[in-house]
Backbone as ProteinMPNN parsed JSONL, in Angstrom:
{"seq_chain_A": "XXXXXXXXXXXXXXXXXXXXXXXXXXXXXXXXXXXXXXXXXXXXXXXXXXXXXXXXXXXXXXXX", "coords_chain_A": {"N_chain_A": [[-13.524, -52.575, 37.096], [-13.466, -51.083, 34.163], [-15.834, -49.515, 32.243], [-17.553, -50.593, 29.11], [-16.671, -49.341, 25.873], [-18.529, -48.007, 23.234], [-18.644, -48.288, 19.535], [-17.678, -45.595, 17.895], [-17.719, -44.905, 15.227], [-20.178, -46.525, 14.475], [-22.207, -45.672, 16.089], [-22.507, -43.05, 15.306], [-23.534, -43.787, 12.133], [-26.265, -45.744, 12.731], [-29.101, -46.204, 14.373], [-31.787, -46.694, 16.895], [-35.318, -48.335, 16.692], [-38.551, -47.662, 17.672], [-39.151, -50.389, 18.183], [-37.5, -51.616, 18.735], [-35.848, -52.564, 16.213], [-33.028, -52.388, 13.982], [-31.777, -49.366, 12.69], [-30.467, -47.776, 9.445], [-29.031, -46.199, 6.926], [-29.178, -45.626, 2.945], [-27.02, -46.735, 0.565], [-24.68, -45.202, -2.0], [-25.983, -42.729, -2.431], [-24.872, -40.37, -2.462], [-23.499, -39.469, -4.468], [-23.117, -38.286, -8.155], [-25.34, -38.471, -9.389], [-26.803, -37.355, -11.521], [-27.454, -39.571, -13.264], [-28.802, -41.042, -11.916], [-32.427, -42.041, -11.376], [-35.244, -40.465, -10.411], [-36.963, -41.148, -8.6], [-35.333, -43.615, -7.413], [-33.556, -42.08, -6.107], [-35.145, -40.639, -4.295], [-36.038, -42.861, -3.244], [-33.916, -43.933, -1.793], [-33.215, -42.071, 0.269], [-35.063, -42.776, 2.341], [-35.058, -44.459, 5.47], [-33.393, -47.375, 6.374], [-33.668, -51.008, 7.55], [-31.558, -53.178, 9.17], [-30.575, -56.278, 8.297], [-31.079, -59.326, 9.491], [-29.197, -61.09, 9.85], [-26.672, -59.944, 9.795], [-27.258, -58.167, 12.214], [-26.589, -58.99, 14.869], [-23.354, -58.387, 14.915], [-23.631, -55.229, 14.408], [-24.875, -54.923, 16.89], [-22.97, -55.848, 18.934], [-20.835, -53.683, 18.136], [-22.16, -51.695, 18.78], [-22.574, -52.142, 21.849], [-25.391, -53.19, 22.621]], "CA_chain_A": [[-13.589, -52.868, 35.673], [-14.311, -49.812, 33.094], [-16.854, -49.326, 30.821], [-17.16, -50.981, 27.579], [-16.985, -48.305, 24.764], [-19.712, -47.603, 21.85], [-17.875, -47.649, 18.559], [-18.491, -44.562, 17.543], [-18.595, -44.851, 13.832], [-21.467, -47.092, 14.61], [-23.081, -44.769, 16.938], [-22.833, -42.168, 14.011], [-24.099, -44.848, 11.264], [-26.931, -46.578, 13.255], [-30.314, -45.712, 15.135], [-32.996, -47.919, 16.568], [-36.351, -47.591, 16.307], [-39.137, -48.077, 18.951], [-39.477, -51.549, 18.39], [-35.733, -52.424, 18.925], [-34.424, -52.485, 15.18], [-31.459, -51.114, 14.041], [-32.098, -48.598, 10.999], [-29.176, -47.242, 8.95], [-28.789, -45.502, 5.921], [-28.665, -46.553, 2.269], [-25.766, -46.198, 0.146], [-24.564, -44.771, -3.208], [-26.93, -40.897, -2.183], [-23.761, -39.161, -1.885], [-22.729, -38.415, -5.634], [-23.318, -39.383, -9.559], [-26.623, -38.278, -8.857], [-27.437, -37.283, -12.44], [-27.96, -40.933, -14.041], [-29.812, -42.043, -10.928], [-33.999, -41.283, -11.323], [-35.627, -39.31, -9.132], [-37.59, -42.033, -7.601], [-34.53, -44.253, -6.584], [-32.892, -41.07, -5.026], [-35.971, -40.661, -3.147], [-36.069, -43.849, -1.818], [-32.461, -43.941, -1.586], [-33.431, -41.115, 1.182], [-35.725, -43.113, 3.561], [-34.118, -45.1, 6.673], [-33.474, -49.208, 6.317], [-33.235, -51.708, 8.247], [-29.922, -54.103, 8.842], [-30.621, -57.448, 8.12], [-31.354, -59.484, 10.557], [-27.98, -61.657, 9.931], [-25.841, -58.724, 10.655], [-27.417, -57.546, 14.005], [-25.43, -59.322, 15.984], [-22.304, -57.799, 14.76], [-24.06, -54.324, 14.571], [-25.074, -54.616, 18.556], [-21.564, -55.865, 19.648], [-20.356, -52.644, 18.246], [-23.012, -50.688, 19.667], [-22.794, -52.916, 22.656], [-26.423, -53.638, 23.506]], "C_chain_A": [[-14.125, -51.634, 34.932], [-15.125, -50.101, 32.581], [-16.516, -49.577, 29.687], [-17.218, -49.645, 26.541], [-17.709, -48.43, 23.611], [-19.069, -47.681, 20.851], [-18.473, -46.033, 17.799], [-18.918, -44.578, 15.694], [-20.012, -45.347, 13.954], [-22.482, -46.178, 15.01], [-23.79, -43.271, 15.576], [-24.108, -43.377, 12.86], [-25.674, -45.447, 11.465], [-27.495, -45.646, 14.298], [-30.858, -47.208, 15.723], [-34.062, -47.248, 16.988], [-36.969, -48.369, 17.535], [-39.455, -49.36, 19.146], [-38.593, -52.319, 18.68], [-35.253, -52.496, 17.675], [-33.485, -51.447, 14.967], [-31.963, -50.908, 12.838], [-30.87, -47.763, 10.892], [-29.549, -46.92, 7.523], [-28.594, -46.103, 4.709], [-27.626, -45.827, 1.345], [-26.298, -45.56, -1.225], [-25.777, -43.281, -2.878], [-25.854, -39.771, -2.232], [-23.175, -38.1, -3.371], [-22.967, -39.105, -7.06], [-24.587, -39.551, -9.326], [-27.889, -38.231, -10.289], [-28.23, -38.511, -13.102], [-29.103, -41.81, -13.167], [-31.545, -41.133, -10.914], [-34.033, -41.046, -10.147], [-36.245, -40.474, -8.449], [-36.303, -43.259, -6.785], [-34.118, -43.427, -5.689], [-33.649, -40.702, -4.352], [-36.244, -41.857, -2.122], [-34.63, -44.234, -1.331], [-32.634, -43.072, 0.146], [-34.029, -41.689, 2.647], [-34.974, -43.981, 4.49], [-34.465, -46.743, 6.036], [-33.495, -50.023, 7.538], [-32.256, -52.521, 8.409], [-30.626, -55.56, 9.295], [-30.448, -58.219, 8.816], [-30.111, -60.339, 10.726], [-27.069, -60.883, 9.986], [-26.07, -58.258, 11.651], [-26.829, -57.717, 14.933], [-24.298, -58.631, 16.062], [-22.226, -56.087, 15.081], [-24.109, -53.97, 16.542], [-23.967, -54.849, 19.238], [-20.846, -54.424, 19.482], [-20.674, -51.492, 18.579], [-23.032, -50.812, 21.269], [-24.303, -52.623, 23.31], [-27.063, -55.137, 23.087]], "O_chain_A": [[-15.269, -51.252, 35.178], [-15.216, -51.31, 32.371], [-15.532, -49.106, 29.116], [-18.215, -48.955, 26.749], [-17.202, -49.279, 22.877], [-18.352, -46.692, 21.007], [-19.565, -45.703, 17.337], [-19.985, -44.351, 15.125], [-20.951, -44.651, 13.569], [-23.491, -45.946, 14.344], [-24.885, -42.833, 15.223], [-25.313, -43.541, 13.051], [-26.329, -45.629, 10.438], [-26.931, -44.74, 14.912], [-30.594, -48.346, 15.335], [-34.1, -46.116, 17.469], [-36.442, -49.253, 18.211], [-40.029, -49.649, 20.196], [-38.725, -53.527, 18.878], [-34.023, -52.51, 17.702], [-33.217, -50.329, 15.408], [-32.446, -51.729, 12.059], [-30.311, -47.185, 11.824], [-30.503, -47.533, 7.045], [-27.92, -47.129, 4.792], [-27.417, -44.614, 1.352], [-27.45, -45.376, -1.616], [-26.512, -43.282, -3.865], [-26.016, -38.562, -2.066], [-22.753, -36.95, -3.496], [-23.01, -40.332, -7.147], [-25.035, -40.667, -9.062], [-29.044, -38.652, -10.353], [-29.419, -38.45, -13.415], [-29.874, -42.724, -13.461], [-31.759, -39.975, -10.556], [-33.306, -41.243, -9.173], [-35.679, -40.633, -7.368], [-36.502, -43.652, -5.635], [-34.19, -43.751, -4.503], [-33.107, -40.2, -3.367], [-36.511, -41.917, -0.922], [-34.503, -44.937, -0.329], [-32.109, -43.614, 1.119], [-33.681, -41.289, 3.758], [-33.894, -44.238, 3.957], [-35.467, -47.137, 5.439], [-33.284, -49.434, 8.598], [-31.855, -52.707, 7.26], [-31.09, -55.83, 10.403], [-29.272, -58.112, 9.165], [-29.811, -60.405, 11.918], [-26.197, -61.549, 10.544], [-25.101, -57.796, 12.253], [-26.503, -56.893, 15.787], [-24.023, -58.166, 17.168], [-21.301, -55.56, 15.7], [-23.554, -53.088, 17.198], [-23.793, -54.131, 20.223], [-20.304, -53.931, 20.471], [-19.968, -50.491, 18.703], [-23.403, -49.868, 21.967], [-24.429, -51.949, 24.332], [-27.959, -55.637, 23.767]]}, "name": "protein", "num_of_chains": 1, "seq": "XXXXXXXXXXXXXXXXXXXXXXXXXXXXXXXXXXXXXXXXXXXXXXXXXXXXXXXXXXXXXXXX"}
């Protein structure tokens, strides 16, 4: 039997952290930067977490 495969977008997209969550990135940082304050685009910057009703879906495509 082979090996299951990682999706890789995911693999790109998605970390976890030492406690087992999955942390990912938040959106809208990429552009249209002017209208957005400086303090959202800073926290725009820090890592998230994925909601604990998506994990499942998240770890199937990570497979763990």
């Amino acid at each position: 039997m082979p090996k299951v495969k990682t999706k890789s977008s995911a693999k790109k997209r998605f970390k976890l952290s030492g406690s087992g969550k999955i942390r990912r990135k938040h959106a809208f940082k990429s552009h249209i930067l002017t209208k957005k304050s400086t303090k959202r685009k800073r926290n725009l910057t820090k890592m998230g977490v994925v909601h604990e009703s998506d994990e499942g879906r998240v770890k199937a495509m990570l497979r763990i």
